[in-house]
Amino acid sequence: MTDEQPHLPDLRAADADRERVAERLRDAVAEGRLDMEEFEERLDATYKARTYGELEPITRDLPAVGAKVSMVKGPVSDDPAAIDWSERMVSGEPSSKIGFAFWGGFSRKGGWVVGPQFDGIAVWGGGEIDLREARFTERDVEIRCWTLMGGMQVIVPPEMTVVVKGFGFMGGFDDKATGEGTPGSPRVVVKGFALMGGVGVDRKIRRAEKLRLKEERRRERVERREERRELQMRKRGERS
Protein backbone atom coordinates (compact mmCIF):
# COMPACT_ATOMS: atom_id res chain seq x y z
CA MET A 1 0.00 0.00 0.00
CA THR A 2 1.44 3.41 -0.95
CA ASP A 3 1.04 6.71 0.89
CA GLU A 4 -0.78 9.36 -1.13
CA GLN A 5 0.49 12.95 -1.07
CA PRO A 6 -2.31 15.17 0.31
CA HIS A 7 -3.81 17.78 -2.02
CA LEU A 8 -1.99 21.09 -1.44
CA PRO A 9 -4.98 23.10 -0.09
CA ASP A 10 -5.61 20.26 2.38
CA LEU A 11 -2.15 20.49 3.92
CA ARG A 12 -2.10 21.65 7.52
CA ALA A 13 -0.96 25.26 8.03
CA ALA A 14 1.67 26.21 10.60
CA ASP A 15 1.70 29.19 12.98
CA ALA A 16 4.20 30.91 10.67
CA ASP A 17 1.73 30.62 7.77
CA ARG A 18 -1.04 32.19 9.81
CA GLU A 19 1.27 34.99 10.93
CA ARG A 20 2.19 35.81 7.31
CA VAL A 21 -1.49 36.22 6.46
CA ALA A 22 -2.09 38.30 9.61
CA GLU A 23 0.80 40.59 8.66
CA ARG A 24 -0.69 41.09 5.18
CA LEU A 25 -4.03 42.02 6.77
CA ARG A 26 -2.34 44.55 9.05
CA ASP A 27 -0.66 46.10 6.01
CA ALA A 28 -4.02 46.25 4.23
CA VAL A 29 -5.53 48.20 7.14
CA ALA A 30 -2.61 50.61 7.12
CA GLU A 31 -3.04 51.09 3.36
CA GLY A 32 -6.77 51.76 3.77
CA ARG A 33 -7.85 48.62 1.87
CA LEU A 34 -9.71 47.14 4.85
CA ASP A 35 -11.70 48.81 7.61
CA MET A 36 -11.39 47.65 11.20
CA GLU A 37 -14.54 45.50 11.08
CA GLU A 38 -13.29 43.61 8.01
CA PHE A 39 -9.84 43.31 9.57
CA GLU A 40 -11.23 41.78 12.79
CA GLU A 41 -13.36 39.29 10.84
CA ARG A 42 -10.51 38.16 8.60
CA LEU A 43 -8.01 38.02 11.44
CA ASP A 44 -10.35 35.82 13.44
CA ALA A 45 -10.70 33.51 10.42
CA THR A 46 -6.90 33.47 10.01
CA TYR A 47 -6.21 32.22 13.52
CA LYS A 48 -8.99 29.63 13.23
CA ALA A 49 -7.71 28.31 9.88
CA ARG A 50 -6.21 24.83 9.93
CA THR A 51 -5.26 24.31 6.26
CA TYR A 52 -3.78 26.25 3.34
CA GLY A 53 -7.15 26.00 1.62
CA GLU A 54 -8.76 27.93 4.50
CA LEU A 55 -6.02 30.57 4.56
CA GLU A 56 -5.78 31.32 0.83
CA PRO A 57 -9.20 33.05 0.34
CA ILE A 58 -8.58 35.49 3.21
CA THR A 59 -6.19 37.66 1.15
CA ARG A 60 -7.43 36.71 -2.32
CA ASP A 61 -8.93 40.16 -3.05
CA LEU A 62 -5.97 42.18 -1.71
CA PRO A 63 -3.83 43.45 -4.60
CA ALA A 64 -0.03 43.52 -4.51
CA VAL A 65 2.61 40.95 -5.21
CA GLY A 66 2.68 38.34 -2.48
CA ALA A 67 -0.74 39.28 -1.14
CA LYS A 68 -1.88 35.65 -1.19
CA VAL A 69 -0.49 33.17 1.25
CA SER A 70 2.41 31.23 -0.19
CA MET A 71 1.95 27.47 -0.48
CA VAL A 72 5.70 27.00 -0.30
CA LYS A 73 7.46 27.18 3.04
CA GLY A 74 10.16 29.81 3.22
CA PRO A 75 12.35 31.52 5.79
CA VAL A 76 10.50 33.72 8.28
CA SER A 77 12.08 36.91 9.59
CA ASP A 78 13.07 36.83 13.25
CA ASP A 79 11.38 40.23 13.61
CA PRO A 80 7.88 40.26 12.07
CA ALA A 81 7.76 44.05 12.50
CA ALA A 82 10.92 44.72 10.49
CA ILE A 83 10.59 46.95 7.42
CA ASP A 84 11.90 45.60 4.13
CA TRP A 85 13.18 48.89 2.72
CA SER A 86 13.79 47.39 -0.72
CA GLU A 87 10.01 47.02 -1.08
CA ARG A 88 9.55 50.69 -0.19
CA MET A 89 11.73 51.95 -3.05
CA VAL A 90 9.72 52.65 -6.20
CA SER A 91 10.17 54.31 -9.57
CA GLY A 92 8.07 57.04 -11.15
CA GLU A 93 6.76 60.39 -10.00
CA PRO A 94 6.04 61.31 -6.38
CA SER A 95 2.36 61.52 -5.51
CA SER A 96 2.87 64.90 -3.81
CA LYS A 97 5.63 67.52 -3.73
CA ILE A 98 4.08 70.23 -1.56
CA GLY A 99 1.54 70.68 1.23
CA PHE A 100 0.07 74.09 1.98
CA ALA A 101 -2.20 75.23 4.80
CA PHE A 102 -3.60 78.74 5.33
CA TRP A 103 -6.12 79.00 8.14
CA GLY A 104 -6.57 75.26 7.77
CA GLY A 105 -4.53 72.09 7.51
CA PHE A 106 -3.01 69.50 5.20
CA SER A 107 -2.07 65.88 5.66
CA ARG A 108 0.14 63.42 3.78
CA LYS A 109 0.00 59.88 5.12
CA GLY A 110 -0.53 56.26 4.21
CA GLY A 111 1.19 54.70 1.20
CA TRP A 112 1.97 57.95 -0.61
CA VAL A 113 5.09 58.25 -2.79
CA VAL A 114 7.76 60.66 -1.57
CA GLY A 115 10.23 62.21 -4.01
CA PRO A 116 13.70 63.62 -3.26
CA GLN A 117 12.13 66.80 -1.85
CA PHE A 118 8.85 67.76 -0.18
CA ASP A 119 7.85 71.25 1.00
CA GLY A 120 5.35 71.80 3.80
CA ILE A 121 4.02 75.31 4.42
CA ALA A 122 1.65 76.25 7.26
CA VAL A 123 0.46 79.85 7.82
CA TRP A 124 -1.92 80.15 10.76
CA GLY A 125 -2.63 76.50 10.18
CA GLY A 126 -1.19 73.02 10.59
CA GLY A 127 0.29 70.17 8.62
CA GLU A 128 1.00 66.46 9.07
CA ILE A 129 3.68 64.61 7.11
CA ASP A 130 3.57 60.91 7.98
CA LEU A 131 6.33 58.74 6.49
CA ARG A 132 5.60 55.50 8.35
CA GLU A 133 3.88 53.79 5.41
CA ALA A 134 5.34 55.96 2.64
CA ARG A 135 7.27 54.74 -0.39
CA PHE A 136 10.32 56.54 -1.77
CA THR A 137 11.78 57.25 -5.21
CA GLU A 138 15.22 58.14 -3.76
CA ARG A 139 17.37 57.06 -0.82
CA ASP A 140 18.09 60.69 0.13
CA VAL A 141 15.03 62.75 0.97
CA GLU A 142 14.72 66.36 2.08
CA ILE A 143 11.59 67.50 3.94
CA ARG A 144 11.42 71.30 4.17
CA CYS A 145 9.00 72.74 6.72
CA TRP A 146 8.02 76.41 6.91
CA THR A 147 5.57 77.66 9.54
CA LEU A 148 4.25 81.11 10.48
CA MET A 149 2.14 81.11 13.63
CA GLY A 150 1.29 77.53 12.82
CA GLY A 151 2.43 74.00 13.51
CA MET A 152 3.66 70.99 11.62
CA GLN A 153 4.32 67.40 12.61
CA VAL A 154 6.62 65.00 10.79
CA ILE A 155 6.13 61.36 11.79
CA VAL A 156 8.75 58.72 10.98
CA PRO A 157 9.03 55.01 11.87
CA PRO A 158 11.66 53.99 14.46
CA GLU A 159 13.67 52.21 11.71
CA MET A 160 14.31 55.33 9.61
CA THR A 161 17.54 57.37 9.45
CA VAL A 162 16.63 60.97 10.31
CA VAL A 163 18.57 64.23 10.53
CA VAL A 164 16.83 67.38 11.82
CA LYS A 165 18.41 70.75 10.94
CA GLY A 166 15.55 73.23 11.31
CA PHE A 167 15.53 76.53 13.20
CA GLY A 168 12.85 78.21 15.28
CA PHE A 169 12.43 81.91 16.18
CA MET A 170 9.92 82.62 18.94
CA GLY A 171 8.94 79.04 18.31
CA GLY A 172 10.49 75.60 18.21
CA PHE A 173 11.98 73.02 15.85
CA ASP A 174 12.25 69.69 17.65
CA ASP A 175 15.29 67.55 16.82
CA LYS A 176 14.88 64.62 19.24
CA ALA A 177 14.15 62.21 16.37
CA THR A 178 17.65 62.58 14.88
CA GLY A 179 19.34 59.19 14.68
CA GLU A 180 20.34 56.20 12.56
CA GLY A 181 17.85 53.71 11.20
CA THR A 182 18.10 50.11 10.06
CA PRO A 183 20.25 49.03 7.08
CA GLY A 184 18.82 50.17 3.74
CA SER A 185 16.70 52.91 5.27
CA PRO A 186 16.25 56.15 3.33
CA ARG A 187 18.07 59.13 4.84
CA VAL A 188 15.50 61.82 5.59
CA VAL A 189 16.71 65.33 6.36
CA VAL A 190 14.11 67.62 7.95
CA LYS A 191 14.95 71.32 7.71
CA GLY A 192 13.20 74.66 7.54
CA PHE A 193 12.10 77.55 9.74
CA ALA A 194 9.40 78.06 12.38
CA LEU A 195 8.37 81.64 13.21
CA MET A 196 6.09 81.93 16.23
CA GLY A 197 5.12 78.35 15.60
CA GLY A 198 6.54 74.88 15.88
CA VAL A 199 7.72 71.83 13.97
CA GLY A 200 7.82 68.45 15.70
CA VAL A 201 9.58 65.35 14.38
CA ASP A 202 8.49 62.20 16.15
CA ARG A 203 9.28 58.50 15.86
CA LYS A 204 6.16 56.33 16.14
CA ILE A 205 5.51 52.70 15.35
CA ARG A 206 3.47 51.87 12.26
CA ARG A 207 -0.24 51.20 12.46
CA ALA A 208 0.34 47.66 11.26
CA GLU A 209 2.78 47.12 14.13
CA LYS A 210 0.26 48.53 16.63
CA LEU A 211 -2.28 46.02 15.35
CA ARG A 212 0.27 43.20 15.54
CA LEU A 213 1.07 44.04 19.18
CA LYS A 214 -2.63 44.28 19.98
CA GLU A 215 -3.27 40.86 18.49
CA GLU A 216 -0.23 39.45 20.26
CA ARG A 217 -1.61 40.63 23.60
CA ARG A 218 -5.02 39.20 22.73
CA ARG A 219 -3.52 35.80 21.90
CA GLU A 220 -1.60 35.85 25.18
CA ARG A 221 -4.83 36.54 27.11
CA VAL A 222 -6.58 33.66 25.31
CA GLU A 223 -3.67 31.32 26.05
CA ARG A 224 -3.70 32.29 29.74
CA ARG A 225 -7.46 31.64 29.94
CA GLU A 226 -6.97 28.25 28.31
CA GLU A 227 -4.17 27.39 30.74
CA ARG A 228 -6.35 28.36 33.73
CA ARG A 229 -9.23 26.33 32.30
CA GLU A 230 -7.06 23.24 31.83
CA LEU A 231 -5.64 23.64 35.35
CA GLN A 232 -9.13 23.83 36.82
CA MET A 233 -10.19 20.75 34.88
CA ARG A 234 -7.16 18.78 36.12
CA LYS A 235 -7.91 19.79 39.74
CA ARG A 236 -11.51 18.65 39.35
CA GLY A 237 -10.30 15.36 37.93
CA GLU A 238 -7.93 14.84 40.84
CA ARG A 239 -10.70 15.49 43.38
CA SER A 240 -13.17 13.12 41.69
PDB file of C-alpha atoms in Angstrom:
ATOM      1  CA  MET A   1       0.000   0.000   0.000  1.00  0.00           C
ATOM      2  CA  THR A   2       1.435   3.411  -0.954  1.00  0.00           C
ATOM      3  CA  ASP A   3       1.044   6.705   0.891  1.00  0.00           C
ATOM      4  CA  GLU A   4      -0.780   9.356  -1.128  1.00  0.00           C
ATOM      5  CA  GLN A   5       0.488  12.949  -1.067  1.00  0.00           C
ATOM      6  CA  PRO A   6      -2.305  15.171   0.312  1.00  0.00           C
ATOM      7  CA  HIS A   7      -3.813  17.777  -2.019  1.00  0.00           C
ATOM      8  CA  LEU A   8      -1.992  21.090  -1.443  1.00  0.00           C
ATOM      9  CA  PRO A   9      -4.981  23.104  -0.091  1.00  0.00           C
ATOM     10  CA  ASP A  10      -5.614  20.260   2.376  1.00  0.00           C
ATOM     11  CA  LEU A  11      -2.155  20.493   3.921  1.00  0.00           C
ATOM     12  CA  ARG A  12      -2.097  21.648   7.520  1.00  0.00           C
ATOM     13  CA  ALA A  13      -0.965  25.262   8.028  1.00  0.00           C
ATOM     14  CA  ALA A  14       1.667  26.214  10.602  1.00  0.00           C
ATOM     15  CA  ASP A  15       1.703  29.189  12.982  1.00  0.00           C
ATOM     16  CA  ALA A  16       4.204  30.915  10.668  1.00  0.00           C
ATOM     17  CA  ASP A  17       1.735  30.619   7.767  1.00  0.00           C
ATOM     18  CA  ARG A  18      -1.039  32.186   9.813  1.00  0.00           C
ATOM     19  CA  GLU A  19       1.265  34.994  10.932  1.00  0.00           C
ATOM     20  CA  ARG A  20       2.186  35.810   7.310  1.00  0.00           C
ATOM     21  CA  VAL A  21      -1.492  36.215   6.462  1.00  0.00           C
ATOM     22  CA  ALA A  22      -2.092  38.301   9.612  1.00  0.00           C
ATOM     23  CA  GLU A  23       0.801  40.591   8.657  1.00  0.00           C
ATOM     24  CA  ARG A  24      -0.691  41.089   5.181  1.00  0.00           C
ATOM     25  CA  LEU A  25      -4.031  42.016   6.768  1.00  0.00           C
ATOM     26  CA  ARG A  26      -2.342  44.548   9.050  1.00  0.00           C
ATOM     27  CA  ASP A  27      -0.659  46.096   6.011  1.00  0.00           C
ATOM     28  CA  ALA A  28      -4.020  46.245   4.229  1.00  0.00           C
ATOM     29  CA  VAL A  29      -5.533  48.197   7.137  1.00  0.00           C
ATOM     30  CA  ALA A  30      -2.609  50.610   7.121  1.00  0.00           C
ATOM     31  CA  GLU A  31      -3.045  51.087   3.359  1.00  0.00           C
ATOM     32  CA  GLY A  32      -6.769  51.759   3.772  1.00  0.00           C
ATOM     33  CA  ARG A  33      -7.850  48.621   1.871  1.00  0.00           C
ATOM     34  CA  LEU A  34      -9.714  47.141   4.850  1.00  0.00           C
ATOM     35  CA  ASP A  35     -11.705  48.812   7.607  1.00  0.00           C
ATOM     36  CA  MET A  36     -11.386  47.655  11.201  1.00  0.00           C
ATOM     37  CA  GLU A  37     -14.535  45.497  11.084  1.00  0.00           C
ATOM     38  CA  GLU A  38     -13.287  43.608   8.013  1.00  0.00           C
ATOM     39  CA  PHE A  39      -9.841  43.312   9.573  1.00  0.00           C
ATOM     40  CA  GLU A  40     -11.227  41.782  12.788  1.00  0.00           C
ATOM     41  CA  GLU A  41     -13.359  39.292  10.842  1.00  0.00           C
ATOM     42  CA  ARG A  42     -10.512  38.164   8.600  1.00  0.00           C
ATOM     43  CA  LEU A  43      -8.013  38.017  11.442  1.00  0.00           C
ATOM     44  CA  ASP A  44     -10.348  35.815  13.438  1.00  0.00           C
ATOM     45  CA  ALA A  45     -10.704  33.509  10.416  1.00  0.00           C
ATOM     46  CA  THR A  46      -6.902  33.475  10.010  1.00  0.00           C
ATOM     47  CA  TYR A  47      -6.208  32.215  13.520  1.00  0.00           C
ATOM     48  CA  LYS A  48      -8.990  29.629  13.231  1.00  0.00           C
ATOM     49  CA  ALA A  49      -7.706  28.312   9.881  1.00  0.00           C
ATOM     50  CA  ARG A  50      -6.212  24.827   9.933  1.00  0.00           C
ATOM     51  CA  THR A  51      -5.255  24.307   6.265  1.00  0.00           C
ATOM     52  CA  TYR A  52      -3.780  26.250   3.343  1.00  0.00           C
ATOM     53  CA  GLY A  53      -7.150  26.003   1.623  1.00  0.00           C
ATOM     54  CA  GLU A  54      -8.763  27.930   4.497  1.00  0.00           C
ATOM     55  CA  LEU A  55      -6.021  30.575   4.565  1.00  0.00           C
ATOM     56  CA  GLU A  56      -5.780  31.323   0.833  1.00  0.00           C
ATOM     57  CA  PRO A  57      -9.196  33.052   0.338  1.00  0.00           C
ATOM     58  CA  ILE A  58      -8.578  35.490   3.213  1.00  0.00           C
ATOM     59  CA  THR A  59      -6.189  37.662   1.150  1.00  0.00           C
ATOM     60  CA  ARG A  60      -7.430  36.710  -2.320  1.00  0.00           C
ATOM     61  CA  ASP A  61      -8.934  40.165  -3.052  1.00  0.00           C
ATOM     62  CA  LEU A  62      -5.972  42.176  -1.712  1.00  0.00           C
ATOM     63  CA  PRO A  63      -3.830  43.455  -4.596  1.00  0.00           C
ATOM     64  CA  ALA A  64      -0.027  43.515  -4.507  1.00  0.00           C
ATOM     65  CA  VAL A  65       2.610  40.953  -5.214  1.00  0.00           C
ATOM     66  CA  GLY A  66       2.684  38.343  -2.484  1.00  0.00           C
ATOM     67  CA  ALA A  67      -0.740  39.282  -1.141  1.00  0.00           C
ATOM     68  CA  LYS A  68      -1.878  35.655  -1.192  1.00  0.00           C
ATOM     69  CA  VAL A  69      -0.495  33.170   1.251  1.00  0.00           C
ATOM     70  CA  SER A  70       2.411  31.229  -0.190  1.00  0.00           C
ATOM     71  CA  MET A  71       1.947  27.470  -0.479  1.00  0.00           C
ATOM     72  CA  VAL A  72       5.705  27.002  -0.297  1.00  0.00           C
ATOM     73  CA  LYS A  73       7.457  27.182   3.035  1.00  0.00           C
ATOM     74  CA  GLY A  74      10.163  29.815   3.220  1.00  0.00           C
ATOM     75  CA  PRO A  75      12.346  31.523   5.793  1.00  0.00           C
ATOM     76  CA  VAL A  76      10.502  33.720   8.275  1.00  0.00           C
ATOM     77  CA  SER A  77      12.079  36.913   9.588  1.00  0.00           C
ATOM     78  CA  ASP A  78      13.071  36.832  13.255  1.00  0.00           C
ATOM     79  CA  ASP A  79      11.384  40.227  13.608  1.00  0.00           C
ATOM     80  CA  PRO A  80       7.884  40.264  12.075  1.00  0.00           C
ATOM     81  CA  ALA A  81       7.760  44.051  12.496  1.00  0.00           C
ATOM     82  CA  ALA A  82      10.925  44.717  10.489  1.00  0.00           C
ATOM     83  CA  ILE A  83      10.593  46.951   7.421  1.00  0.00           C
ATOM     84  CA  ASP A  84      11.901  45.599   4.134  1.00  0.00           C
ATOM     85  CA  TRP A  85      13.183  48.888   2.715  1.00  0.00           C
ATOM     86  CA  SER A  86      13.791  47.395  -0.720  1.00  0.00           C
ATOM     87  CA  GLU A  87      10.012  47.023  -1.080  1.00  0.00           C
ATOM     88  CA  ARG A  88       9.548  50.693  -0.185  1.00  0.00           C
ATOM     89  CA  MET A  89      11.731  51.951  -3.048  1.00  0.00           C
ATOM     90  CA  VAL A  90       9.720  52.647  -6.204  1.00  0.00           C
ATOM     91  CA  SER A  91      10.173  54.310  -9.569  1.00  0.00           C
ATOM     92  CA  GLY A  92       8.069  57.037 -11.152  1.00  0.00           C
ATOM     93  CA  GLU A  93       6.763  60.391 -10.004  1.00  0.00           C
ATOM     94  CA  PRO A  94       6.038  61.310  -6.376  1.00  0.00           C
ATOM     95  CA  SER A  95       2.360  61.519  -5.507  1.00  0.00           C
ATOM     96  CA  SER A  96       2.874  64.902  -3.812  1.00  0.00           C
ATOM     97  CA  LYS A  97       5.626  67.523  -3.731  1.00  0.00           C
ATOM     98  CA  ILE A  98       4.077  70.225  -1.564  1.00  0.00           C
ATOM     99  CA  GLY A  99       1.540  70.675   1.226  1.00  0.00           C
ATOM    100  CA  PHE A 100       0.073  74.090   1.981  1.00  0.00           C
ATOM    101  CA  ALA A 101      -2.202  75.233   4.803  1.00  0.00           C
ATOM    102  CA  PHE A 102      -3.596  78.740   5.332  1.00  0.00           C
ATOM    103  CA  TRP A 103      -6.123  78.995   8.145  1.00  0.00           C
ATOM    104  CA  GLY A 104      -6.565  75.260   7.770  1.00  0.00           C
ATOM    105  CA  GLY A 105      -4.530  72.086   7.512  1.00  0.00           C
ATOM    106  CA  PHE A 106      -3.006  69.505   5.200  1.00  0.00           C
ATOM    107  CA  SER A 107      -2.068  65.875   5.661  1.00  0.00           C
ATOM    108  CA  ARG A 108       0.135  63.422   3.776  1.00  0.00           C
ATOM    109  CA  LYS A 109       0.003  59.883   5.117  1.00  0.00           C
ATOM    110  CA  GLY A 110      -0.532  56.263   4.212  1.00  0.00           C
ATOM    111  CA  GLY A 111       1.189  54.698   1.201  1.00  0.00           C
ATOM    112  CA  TRP A 112       1.972  57.951  -0.609  1.00  0.00           C
ATOM    113  CA  VAL A 113       5.086  58.252  -2.794  1.00  0.00           C
ATOM    114  CA  VAL A 114       7.760  60.663  -1.571  1.00  0.00           C
ATOM    115  CA  GLY A 115      10.228  62.210  -4.013  1.00  0.00           C
ATOM    116  CA  PRO A 116      13.696  63.615  -3.259  1.00  0.00           C
ATOM    117  CA  GLN A 117      12.134  66.802  -1.852  1.00  0.00           C
ATOM    118  CA  PHE A 118       8.849  67.761  -0.182  1.00  0.00           C
ATOM    119  CA  ASP A 119       7.849  71.245   1.005  1.00  0.00           C
ATOM    120  CA  GLY A 120       5.348  71.797   3.795  1.00  0.00           C
ATOM    121  CA  ILE A 121       4.017  75.314   4.420  1.00  0.00           C
ATOM    122  CA  ALA A 122       1.648  76.255   7.256  1.00  0.00           C
ATOM    123  CA  VAL A 123       0.463  79.850   7.817  1.00  0.00           C
ATOM    124  CA  TRP A 124      -1.922  80.147  10.763  1.00  0.00           C
ATOM    125  CA  GLY A 125      -2.630  76.496  10.176  1.00  0.00           C
ATOM    126  CA  GLY A 126      -1.189  73.021  10.593  1.00  0.00           C
ATOM    127  CA  GLY A 127       0.290  70.174   8.620  1.00  0.00           C
ATOM    128  CA  GLU A 128       0.998  66.463   9.071  1.00  0.00           C
ATOM    129  CA  ILE A 129       3.682  64.608   7.108  1.00  0.00           C
ATOM    130  CA  ASP A 130       3.568  60.908   7.979  1.00  0.00           C
ATOM    131  CA  LEU A 131       6.330  58.740   6.493  1.00  0.00           C
ATOM    132  CA  ARG A 132       5.597  55.503   8.352  1.00  0.00           C
ATOM    133  CA  GLU A 133       3.878  53.787   5.412  1.00  0.00           C
ATOM    134  CA  ALA A 134       5.338  55.955   2.636  1.00  0.00           C
ATOM    135  CA  ARG A 135       7.272  54.735  -0.389  1.00  0.00           C
ATOM    136  CA  PHE A 136      10.317  56.536  -1.774  1.00  0.00           C
ATOM    137  CA  THR A 137      11.782  57.251  -5.207  1.00  0.00           C
ATOM    138  CA  GLU A 138      15.221  58.138  -3.759  1.00  0.00           C
ATOM    139  CA  ARG A 139      17.366  57.061  -0.821  1.00  0.00           C
ATOM    140  CA  ASP A 140      18.094  60.688   0.127  1.00  0.00           C
ATOM    141  CA  VAL A 141      15.028  62.746   0.968  1.00  0.00           C
ATOM    142  CA  GLU A 142      14.716  66.361   2.083  1.00  0.00           C
ATOM    143  CA  ILE A 143      11.592  67.499   3.938  1.00  0.00           C
ATOM    144  CA  ARG A 144      11.422  71.304   4.171  1.00  0.00           C
ATOM    145  CA  CYS A 145       8.997  72.737   6.720  1.00  0.00           C
ATOM    146  CA  TRP A 146       8.018  76.414   6.906  1.00  0.00           C
ATOM    147  CA  THR A 147       5.572  77.663   9.544  1.00  0.00           C
ATOM    148  CA  LEU A 148       4.255  81.111  10.479  1.00  0.00           C
ATOM    149  CA  MET A 149       2.143  81.112  13.631  1.00  0.00           C
ATOM    150  CA  GLY A 150       1.293  77.533  12.824  1.00  0.00           C
ATOM    151  CA  GLY A 151       2.428  74.003  13.512  1.00  0.00           C
ATOM    152  CA  MET A 152       3.657  70.994  11.621  1.00  0.00           C
ATOM    153  CA  GLN A 153       4.322  67.399  12.606  1.00  0.00           C
ATOM    154  CA  VAL A 154       6.618  65.003  10.785  1.00  0.00           C
ATOM    155  CA  ILE A 155       6.134  61.363  11.794  1.00  0.00           C
ATOM    156  CA  VAL A 156       8.745  58.720  10.975  1.00  0.00           C
ATOM    157  CA  PRO A 157       9.034  55.006  11.865  1.00  0.00           C
ATOM    158  CA  PRO A 158      11.660  53.987  14.457  1.00  0.00           C
ATOM    159  CA  GLU A 159      13.670  52.206  11.711  1.00  0.00           C
ATOM    160  CA  MET A 160      14.312  55.328   9.607  1.00  0.00           C
ATOM    161  CA  THR A 161      17.536  57.366   9.448  1.00  0.00           C
ATOM    162  CA  VAL A 162      16.626  60.972  10.309  1.00  0.00           C
ATOM    163  CA  VAL A 163      18.574  64.233  10.529  1.00  0.00           C
ATOM    164  CA  VAL A 164      16.833  67.381  11.816  1.00  0.00           C
ATOM    165  CA  LYS A 165      18.414  70.746  10.936  1.00  0.00           C
ATOM    166  CA  GLY A 166      15.553  73.228  11.310  1.00  0.00           C
ATOM    167  CA  PHE A 167      15.535  76.528  13.204  1.00  0.00           C
ATOM    168  CA  GLY A 168      12.845  78.208  15.276  1.00  0.00           C
ATOM    169  CA  PHE A 169      12.430  81.911  16.183  1.00  0.00           C
ATOM    170  CA  MET A 170       9.925  82.620  18.937  1.00  0.00           C
ATOM    171  CA  GLY A 171       8.937  79.039  18.313  1.00  0.00           C
ATOM    172  CA  GLY A 172      10.492  75.596  18.207  1.00  0.00           C
ATOM    173  CA  PHE A 173      11.983  73.024  15.845  1.00  0.00           C
ATOM    174  CA  ASP A 174      12.246  69.695  17.650  1.00  0.00           C
ATOM    175  CA  ASP A 175      15.293  67.546  16.821  1.00  0.00           C
ATOM    176  CA  LYS A 176      14.878  64.617  19.243  1.00  0.00           C
ATOM    177  CA  ALA A 177      14.146  62.208  16.367  1.00  0.00           C
ATOM    178  CA  THR A 178      17.645  62.579  14.881  1.00  0.00           C
ATOM    179  CA  GLY A 179      19.342  59.190  14.677  1.00  0.00           C
ATOM    180  CA  GLU A 180      20.338  56.201  12.559  1.00  0.00           C
ATOM    181  CA  GLY A 181      17.850  53.707  11.200  1.00  0.00           C
ATOM    182  CA  THR A 182      18.099  50.111  10.061  1.00  0.00           C
ATOM    183  CA  PRO A 183      20.254  49.034   7.077  1.00  0.00           C
ATOM    184  CA  GLY A 184      18.824  50.166   3.740  1.00  0.00           C
ATOM    185  CA  SER A 185      16.704  52.907   5.267  1.00  0.00           C
ATOM    186  CA  PRO A 186      16.247  56.153   3.327  1.00  0.00           C
ATOM    187  CA  ARG A 187      18.066  59.128   4.835  1.00  0.00           C
ATOM    188  CA  VAL A 188      15.501  61.820   5.593  1.00  0.00           C
ATOM    189  CA  VAL A 189      16.711  65.332   6.361  1.00  0.00           C
ATOM    190  CA  VAL A 190      14.105  67.619   7.947  1.00  0.00           C
ATOM    191  CA  LYS A 191      14.951  71.317   7.706  1.00  0.00           C
ATOM    192  CA  GLY A 192      13.197  74.664   7.541  1.00  0.00           C
ATOM    193  CA  PHE A 193      12.098  77.553   9.736  1.00  0.00           C
ATOM    194  CA  ALA A 194       9.401  78.060  12.375  1.00  0.00           C
ATOM    195  CA  LEU A 195       8.371  81.644  13.207  1.00  0.00           C
ATOM    196  CA  MET A 196       6.091  81.926  16.230  1.00  0.00           C
ATOM    197  CA  GLY A 197       5.121  78.348  15.603  1.00  0.00           C
ATOM    198  CA  GLY A 198       6.541  74.875  15.881  1.00  0.00           C
ATOM    199  CA  VAL A 199       7.721  71.826  13.970  1.00  0.00           C
ATOM    200  CA  GLY A 200       7.823  68.453  15.697  1.00  0.00           C
ATOM    201  CA  VAL A 201       9.584  65.355  14.381  1.00  0.00           C
ATOM    202  CA  ASP A 202       8.490  62.200  16.148  1.00  0.00           C
ATOM    203  CA  ARG A 203       9.277  58.499  15.865  1.00  0.00           C
ATOM    204  CA  LYS A 204       6.159  56.328  16.141  1.00  0.00           C
ATOM    205  CA  ILE A 205       5.510  52.695  15.348  1.00  0.00           C
ATOM    206  CA  ARG A 206       3.467  51.872  12.262  1.00  0.00           C
ATOM    207  CA  ARG A 207      -0.240  51.201  12.459  1.00  0.00           C
ATOM    208  CA  ALA A 208       0.343  47.662  11.263  1.00  0.00           C
ATOM    209  CA  GLU A 209       2.777  47.125  14.135  1.00  0.00           C
ATOM    210  CA  LYS A 210       0.259  48.530  16.632  1.00  0.00           C
ATOM    211  CA  LEU A 211      -2.276  46.020  15.352  1.00  0.00           C
ATOM    212  CA  ARG A 212       0.268  43.204  15.544  1.00  0.00           C
ATOM    213  CA  LEU A 213       1.066  44.042  19.177  1.00  0.00           C
ATOM    214  CA  LYS A 214      -2.634  44.281  19.981  1.00  0.00           C
ATOM    215  CA  GLU A 215      -3.269  40.856  18.491  1.00  0.00           C
ATOM    216  CA  GLU A 216      -0.230  39.454  20.260  1.00  0.00           C
ATOM    217  CA  ARG A 217      -1.609  40.628  23.603  1.00  0.00           C
ATOM    218  CA  ARG A 218      -5.024  39.198  22.728  1.00  0.00           C
ATOM    219  CA  ARG A 219      -3.523  35.799  21.901  1.00  0.00           C
ATOM    220  CA  GLU A 220      -1.605  35.850  25.184  1.00  0.00           C
ATOM    221  CA  ARG A 221      -4.831  36.537  27.107  1.00  0.00           C
ATOM    222  CA  VAL A 222      -6.576  33.664  25.311  1.00  0.00           C
ATOM    223  CA  GLU A 223      -3.672  31.323  26.050  1.00  0.00           C
ATOM    224  CA  ARG A 224      -3.703  32.293  29.743  1.00  0.00           C
ATOM    225  CA  ARG A 225      -7.456  31.641  29.944  1.00  0.00           C
ATOM    226  CA  GLU A 226      -6.970  28.251  28.310  1.00  0.00           C
ATOM    227  CA  GLU A 227      -4.168  27.391  30.740  1.00  0.00           C
ATOM    228  CA  ARG A 228      -6.347  28.356  33.728  1.00  0.00           C
ATOM    229  CA  ARG A 229      -9.230  26.325  32.303  1.00  0.00           C
ATOM    230  CA  GLU A 230      -7.058  23.242  31.832  1.00  0.00           C
ATOM    231  CA  LEU A 231      -5.638  23.641  35.351  1.00  0.00           C
ATOM    232  CA  GLN A 232      -9.130  23.828  36.817  1.00  0.00           C
ATOM    233  CA  MET A 233     -10.191  20.750  34.879  1.00  0.00           C
ATOM    234  CA  ARG A 234      -7.157  18.784  36.120  1.00  0.00           C
ATOM    235  CA  LYS A 235      -7.908  19.793  39.737  1.00  0.00           C
ATOM    236  CA  ARG A 236     -11.507  18.648  39.352  1.00  0.00           C
ATOM    237  CA  GLY A 237     -10.300  15.359  37.929  1.00  0.00           C
ATOM    238  CA  GLU A 238      -7.926  14.837  40.840  1.00  0.00           C
ATOM    239  CA  ARG A 239     -10.702  15.486  43.378  1.00  0.00           C
ATOM    240  CA  SER A 240     -13.175  13.116  41.695  1.00  0.00           C
TER     241      SER A 240
END
